[in-house]
Amino acid sequence: MILPIYTYNHPVLKEKTSRIADMSDELRQFIDSMFVTMRHARGIGLAANQVGKGLSLTVIDISDMDDEGGSEPPLVLINPVIEAYSDEEDEFEEGCLSLPDFRDIVVRPSAIQVRFLDGDMKEHVREVDGLMARVMQHEIDHLNGIYFFERLSPIRKTLSSGKLKRIARGDIEPEYEIFRG
Ligand code: NI
């Protein structure tokens, strides 16, 4: 089922999400809907609070991206925590389904170590770099109530304030369904 995507400046996107203790049929269905919603909107990552649920859960699918993503199966991350960051950083232009038509270059650590549970509540610790490290950091930021523009330099942030106001007003027409609450 396609779910409406919540956009800036809905409160659910500003709050830290809650840890998930157990898997349930209801939650499995919700995860399926998150994948359907993300693919419909042509996203490569979606956090649960972007579809209105304050749970520590994100889905990622970069398999349609370049060679880098080609070998990565779709991922479910429950209660993800970044345990280590590389000193090395890189720049990448990010976008966000909750911030339609807004893209900017964000500097982030190029590699991370992340601990998470998968859709069967099995624990994994993975070291990732490249696009996967980038998407995981963006999505885990969402789970902590942080948008990518908060990672921009003060000047870039100031320059983006007009775009953000437009989104907050609902003056946006993305090609996917958004929550207009
Ligand atoms: Ni996003």
PDB file of C-alpha atoms and ligand atoms in Angstrom:
ATOM      1  CA  MET A   1       0.000   0.000   0.000  1.00  0.00           C
ATOM      2  CA  ILE A   2       1.335   3.421  -0.946  1.00  0.00           C
ATOM      3  CA  LEU A   3       1.505   5.720   2.081  1.00  0.00           C
ATOM      4  CA  PRO A   4       1.528   9.536   1.941  1.00  0.00           C
ATOM      5  CA  ILE A   5       4.955  11.016   2.658  1.00  0.00           C
ATOM      6  CA  TYR A   6       5.233  13.602   5.430  1.00  0.00           C
ATOM      7  CA  THR A   7       7.158  16.723   4.572  1.00  0.00           C
ATOM      8  CA  TYR A   8       8.917  19.607   6.282  1.00  0.00           C
ATOM      9  CA  ASN A   9       7.806  20.925   8.814  1.00  0.00           C
ATOM     10  CA  HIS A  10       5.639  18.163  10.354  1.00  0.00           C
ATOM     11  CA  PRO A  11       6.534  17.486  14.042  1.00  0.00           C
ATOM     12  CA  VAL A  12       6.903  13.708  13.509  1.00  0.00           C
ATOM     13  CA  LEU A  13      10.032  14.462  11.474  1.00  0.00           C
ATOM     14  CA  LYS A  14      11.580  16.507  14.277  1.00  0.00           C
ATOM     15  CA  GLU A  15      11.199  13.945  17.065  1.00  0.00           C
ATOM     16  CA  LYS A  16      13.547  11.120  17.932  1.00  0.00           C
ATOM     17  CA  THR A  17      11.853   7.815  17.019  1.00  0.00           C
ATOM     18  CA  SER A  18      11.184   4.951  19.463  1.00  0.00           C
ATOM     19  CA  ARG A  19      13.024   1.644  19.562  1.00  0.00           C
ATOM     20  CA  ILE A  20      11.177  -1.425  18.292  1.00  0.00           C
ATOM     21  CA  ALA A  21      11.021  -4.343  20.751  1.00  0.00           C
ATOM     22  CA  ASP A  22       9.222  -7.029  18.717  1.00  0.00           C
ATOM     23  CA  MET A  23       8.317  -7.919  15.175  1.00  0.00           C
ATOM     24  CA  SER A  24       4.613  -8.398  14.413  1.00  0.00           C
ATOM     25  CA  ASP A  25       2.465  -9.117  11.357  1.00  0.00           C
ATOM     26  CA  GLU A  26       1.308  -5.524  11.454  1.00  0.00           C
ATOM     27  CA  LEU A  27       4.889  -4.267  11.444  1.00  0.00           C
ATOM     28  CA  ARG A  28       5.837  -6.621   8.578  1.00  0.00           C
ATOM     29  CA  GLN A  29       2.978  -5.185   6.531  1.00  0.00           C
ATOM     30  CA  PHE A  30       4.076  -1.681   7.387  1.00  0.00           C
ATOM     31  CA  ILE A  31       7.631  -2.481   6.209  1.00  0.00           C
ATOM     32  CA  ASP A  32       6.213  -3.833   2.915  1.00  0.00           C
ATOM     33  CA  SER A  33       4.263  -0.580   2.513  1.00  0.00           C
ATOM     34  CA  MET A  34       7.424   1.420   3.177  1.00  0.00           C
ATOM     35  CA  PHE A  35       9.217  -0.373   0.315  1.00  0.00           C
ATOM     36  CA  VAL A  36       6.219   0.143  -2.003  1.00  0.00           C
ATOM     37  CA  THR A  37       6.022   3.834  -1.042  1.00  0.00           C
ATOM     38  CA  MET A  38       9.773   4.407  -1.459  1.00  0.00           C
ATOM     39  CA  ARG A  39       9.888   2.761  -4.912  1.00  0.00           C
ATOM     40  CA  HIS A  40       6.771   4.579  -6.089  1.00  0.00           C
ATOM     41  CA  ALA A  41       8.414   7.880  -5.129  1.00  0.00           C
ATOM     42  CA  ARG A  42      11.724   6.754  -6.726  1.00  0.00           C
ATOM     43  CA  GLY A  43      13.582   7.089  -3.450  1.00  0.00           C
ATOM     44  CA  ILE A  44      16.522   4.973  -2.308  1.00  0.00           C
ATOM     45  CA  GLY A  45      15.830   5.300   1.416  1.00  0.00           C
ATOM     46  CA  LEU A  46      12.775   5.949   3.575  1.00  0.00           C
ATOM     47  CA  ALA A  47      12.500   6.364   7.354  1.00  0.00           C
ATOM     48  CA  ALA A  48       9.333   5.324   9.232  1.00  0.00           C
ATOM     49  CA  ASN A  49       8.690   8.859  10.493  1.00  0.00           C
ATOM     50  CA  GLN A  50       8.617  10.051   6.870  1.00  0.00           C
ATOM     51  CA  VAL A  51       5.346   8.120   6.601  1.00  0.00           C
ATOM     52  CA  GLY A  52       4.132   9.325   9.984  1.00  0.00           C
ATOM     53  CA  LYS A  53       5.208   6.528  12.347  1.00  0.00           C
ATOM     54  CA  GLY A  54       7.717   7.442  15.049  1.00  0.00           C
ATOM     55  CA  LEU A  55       9.565   4.116  14.986  1.00  0.00           C
ATOM     56  CA  SER A  56      13.295   3.468  14.698  1.00  0.00           C
ATOM     57  CA  LEU A  57      12.994   1.765  11.316  1.00  0.00           C
ATOM     58  CA  THR A  58      14.269   2.562   7.848  1.00  0.00           C
ATOM     59  CA  VAL A  59      14.313   0.802   4.490  1.00  0.00           C
ATOM     60  CA  ILE A  60      17.039   1.257   1.876  1.00  0.00           C
ATOM     61  CA  ASP A  61      17.298   0.033  -1.707  1.00  0.00           C
ATOM     62  CA  ILE A  62      20.201   1.265  -3.808  1.00  0.00           C
ATOM     63  CA  SER A  63      20.166  -1.753  -6.156  1.00  0.00           C
ATOM     64  CA  ASP A  64      19.019   0.387  -9.107  1.00  0.00           C
ATOM     65  CA  MET A  65      21.867   2.846  -8.666  1.00  0.00           C
ATOM     66  CA  ASP A  66      25.300   2.628 -10.290  1.00  0.00           C
ATOM     67  CA  ASP A  67      27.677  -0.352 -10.015  1.00  0.00           C
ATOM     68  CA  GLU A  68      28.157   0.560  -6.407  1.00  0.00           C
ATOM     69  CA  GLY A  69      24.572  -0.228  -5.481  1.00  0.00           C
ATOM     70  CA  GLY A  70      24.193  -3.150  -7.855  1.00  0.00           C
ATOM     71  CA  SER A  71      25.422  -5.743  -5.413  1.00  0.00           C
ATOM     72  CA  GLU A  72      23.432  -4.471  -2.443  1.00  0.00           C
ATOM     73  CA  PRO A  73      20.124  -6.222  -1.698  1.00  0.00           C
ATOM     74  CA  PRO A  74      17.285  -4.131  -0.233  1.00  0.00           C
ATOM     75  CA  LEU A  75      17.788  -3.580   3.486  1.00  0.00           C
ATOM     76  CA  VAL A  76      15.549  -3.192   6.534  1.00  0.00           C
ATOM     77  CA  LEU A  77      17.266  -1.493   9.486  1.00  0.00           C
ATOM     78  CA  ILE A  78      15.577  -1.600  12.879  1.00  0.00           C
ATOM     79  CA  ASN A  79      16.999   0.393  15.817  1.00  0.00           C
ATOM     80  CA  PRO A  80      20.136   1.305  13.827  1.00  0.00           C
ATOM     81  CA  VAL A  81      23.013   2.941  15.686  1.00  0.00           C
ATOM     82  CA  ILE A  82      26.179   4.312  14.125  1.00  0.00           C
ATOM     83  CA  GLU A  83      29.059   3.069  16.274  1.00  0.00           C
ATOM     84  CA  ALA A  84      32.028   4.537  14.426  1.00  0.00           C
ATOM     85  CA  TYR A  85      32.788   7.121  11.746  1.00  0.00           C
ATOM     86  CA  SER A  86      35.781   7.399   9.432  1.00  0.00           C
ATOM     87  CA  ASP A  87      37.963  10.504   9.755  1.00  0.00           C
ATOM     88  CA  GLU A  88      37.788  10.812   6.006  1.00  0.00           C
ATOM     89  CA  GLU A  89      34.798  12.766   4.694  1.00  0.00           C
ATOM     90  CA  ASP A  90      33.298  13.239   1.277  1.00  0.00           C
ATOM     91  CA  GLU A  91      30.794  15.481  -0.481  1.00  0.00           C
ATOM     92  CA  PHE A  92      27.628  14.280  -2.157  1.00  0.00           C
ATOM     93  CA  GLU A  93      24.493  15.973  -3.412  1.00  0.00           C
ATOM     94  CA  GLU A  94      21.551  14.784  -1.317  1.00  0.00           C
ATOM     95  CA  GLY A  95      17.819  15.038  -1.794  1.00  0.00           C
ATOM     96  CA  CYS A  96      14.982  13.925   0.436  1.00  0.00           C
ATOM     97  CA  LEU A  97      11.414  12.766  -0.250  1.00  0.00           C
ATOM     98  CA  SER A  98      10.309  14.990   2.669  1.00  0.00           C
ATOM     99  CA  LEU A  99      11.967  18.030   1.042  1.00  0.00           C
ATOM    100  CA  PRO A 100      10.674  17.994  -2.559  1.00  0.00           C
ATOM    101  CA  ASP A 101      12.787  19.886  -5.119  1.00  0.00           C
ATOM    102  CA  PHE A 102      15.520  20.652  -2.607  1.00  0.00           C
ATOM    103  CA  ARG A 103      18.994  19.259  -3.169  1.00  0.00           C
ATOM    104  CA  ASP A 104      22.316  20.356  -1.767  1.00  0.00           C
ATOM    105  CA  ILE A 105      25.833  19.105  -1.231  1.00  0.00           C
ATOM    106  CA  VAL A 106      26.383  17.600   2.202  1.00  0.00           C
ATOM    107  CA  VAL A 107      29.744  16.698   3.753  1.00  0.00           C
ATOM    108  CA  ARG A 108      29.690  13.476   5.785  1.00  0.00           C
ATOM    109  CA  PRO A 109      32.129  10.809   6.961  1.00  0.00           C
ATOM    110  CA  SER A 110      32.785   8.475   4.017  1.00  0.00           C
ATOM    111  CA  ALA A 111      32.557   5.236   6.017  1.00  0.00           C
ATOM    112  CA  ILE A 112      30.670   4.100   9.114  1.00  0.00           C
ATOM    113  CA  GLN A 113      30.165   1.086  11.313  1.00  0.00           C
ATOM    114  CA  VAL A 114      26.490   0.502  12.008  1.00  0.00           C
ATOM    115  CA  ARG A 115      24.670  -1.932  14.317  1.00  0.00           C
ATOM    116  CA  PHE A 116      21.047  -2.791  13.514  1.00  0.00           C
ATOM    117  CA  LEU A 117      18.386  -5.499  13.519  1.00  0.00           C
ATOM    118  CA  ASP A 118      17.023  -6.813  10.227  1.00  0.00           C
ATOM    119  CA  GLY A 119      13.374  -7.604   9.460  1.00  0.00           C
ATOM    120  CA  ASP A 120      13.707 -10.883  11.381  1.00  0.00           C
ATOM    121  CA  MET A 121      15.086  -9.003  14.416  1.00  0.00           C
ATOM    122  CA  LYS A 122      18.513 -10.552  13.804  1.00  0.00           C
ATOM    123  CA  GLU A 123      21.433  -8.335  14.794  1.00  0.00           C
ATOM    124  CA  HIS A 124      24.085  -7.234  12.306  1.00  0.00           C
ATOM    125  CA  VAL A 125      27.183  -5.081  12.557  1.00  0.00           C
ATOM    126  CA  ARG A 126      28.341  -3.772   9.188  1.00  0.00           C
ATOM    127  CA  GLU A 127      31.067  -1.514   7.955  1.00  0.00           C
ATOM    128  CA  VAL A 128      29.920   0.375   4.880  1.00  0.00           C
ATOM    129  CA  ASP A 129      31.238   3.124   2.649  1.00  0.00           C
ATOM    130  CA  GLY A 130      30.265   4.913  -0.545  1.00  0.00           C
ATOM    131  CA  LEU A 131      26.601   5.362  -1.371  1.00  0.00           C
ATOM    132  CA  MET A 132      25.408   2.919   1.298  1.00  0.00           C
ATOM    133  CA  ALA A 133      27.213   4.851   4.060  1.00  0.00           C
ATOM    134  CA  ARG A 134      25.725   8.060   2.712  1.00  0.00           C
ATOM    135  CA  VAL A 135      22.136   6.772   2.586  1.00  0.00           C
ATOM    136  CA  MET A 136      22.377   5.114   6.013  1.00  0.00           C
ATOM    137  CA  GLN A 137      23.593   8.350   7.614  1.00  0.00           C
ATOM    138  CA  HIS A 138      20.806  10.352   5.954  1.00  0.00           C
ATOM    139  CA  GLU A 139      18.124   7.874   7.095  1.00  0.00           C
ATOM    140  CA  ILE A 140      19.491   7.435  10.632  1.00  0.00           C
ATOM    141  CA  ASP A 141      19.506  11.233  10.898  1.00  0.00           C
ATOM    142  CA  HIS A 142      15.756  11.131  10.113  1.00  0.00           C
ATOM    143  CA  LEU A 143      15.253   8.628  12.950  1.00  0.00           C
ATOM    144  CA  ASN A 144      16.897  11.162  15.262  1.00  0.00           C
ATOM    145  CA  GLY A 145      14.764  14.042  13.978  1.00  0.00           C
ATOM    146  CA  ILE A 146      17.471  15.582  11.788  1.00  0.00           C
ATOM    147  CA  TYR A 147      17.118  16.778   8.169  1.00  0.00           C
ATOM    148  CA  PHE A 148      20.074  16.826   5.788  1.00  0.00           C
ATOM    149  CA  PHE A 149      19.932  20.636   5.514  1.00  0.00           C
ATOM    150  CA  GLU A 150      20.862  20.834   9.192  1.00  0.00           C
ATOM    151  CA  ARG A 151      24.269  19.438   8.127  1.00  0.00           C
ATOM    152  CA  LEU A 152      24.890  22.323   5.710  1.00  0.00           C
ATOM    153  CA  SER A 153      27.211  25.219   6.442  1.00  0.00           C
ATOM    154  CA  PRO A 154      25.496  28.294   7.962  1.00  0.00           C
ATOM    155  CA  ILE A 155      25.651  30.141   4.635  1.00  0.00           C
ATOM    156  CA  ARG A 156      24.164  27.243   2.645  1.00  0.00           C
ATOM    157  CA  LYS A 157      21.451  26.913   5.296  1.00  0.00           C
ATOM    158  CA  THR A 158      20.569  30.595   4.974  1.00  0.00           C
ATOM    159  CA  LEU A 159      20.447  30.270   1.208  1.00  0.00           C
ATOM    160  CA  SER A 160      17.993  27.380   1.481  1.00  0.00           C
ATOM    161  CA  SER A 161      15.520  29.061   3.849  1.00  0.00           C
ATOM    162  CA  GLY A 162      13.246  30.253   1.023  1.00  0.00           C
ATOM    163  CA  LYS A 163      12.910  26.729  -0.353  1.00  0.00           C
ATOM    164  CA  LEU A 164      12.142  25.388   3.112  1.00  0.00           C
ATOM    165  CA  LYS A 165       9.439  27.983   3.676  1.00  0.00           C
ATOM    166  CA  ARG A 166       7.823  26.992   0.392  1.00  0.00           C
ATOM    167  CA  ILE A 167       7.770  23.346   1.427  1.00  0.00           C
ATOM    168  CA  ALA A 168       6.376  24.241   4.858  1.00  0.00           C
ATOM    169  CA  ARG A 169       3.575  26.198   3.165  1.00  0.00           C
ATOM    170  CA  GLY A 170       2.725  23.130   1.087  1.00  0.00           C
ATOM    171  CA  ASP A 171       3.579  24.977  -2.105  1.00  0.00           C
ATOM    172  CA  ILE A 172       4.913  21.777  -3.699  1.00  0.00           C
ATOM    173  CA  GLU A 173       3.620  19.283  -6.260  1.00  0.00           C
ATOM    174  CA  PRO A 174       5.863  16.209  -6.194  1.00  0.00           C
ATOM    175  CA  GLU A 175       4.965  13.192  -8.334  1.00  0.00           C
ATOM    176  CA  TYR A 176       4.044  11.189  -5.263  1.00  0.00           C
ATOM    177  CA  GLU A 177       1.420  11.499  -2.596  1.00  0.00           C
ATOM    178  CA  ILE A 178       2.278  13.745   0.338  1.00  0.00           C
ATOM    179  CA  PHE A 179       0.541  14.130   3.666  1.00  0.00           C
ATOM    180  CA  ARG A 180      -1.252  17.444   3.832  1.00  0.00           C
ATOM    181  CA  GLY A 181      -2.296  17.533   7.475  1.00  0.00           C
TER     182      GLY A 181
HETATM  183 NI    NI B   1      15.325  12.076   3.617  1.00  0.00          NI
END
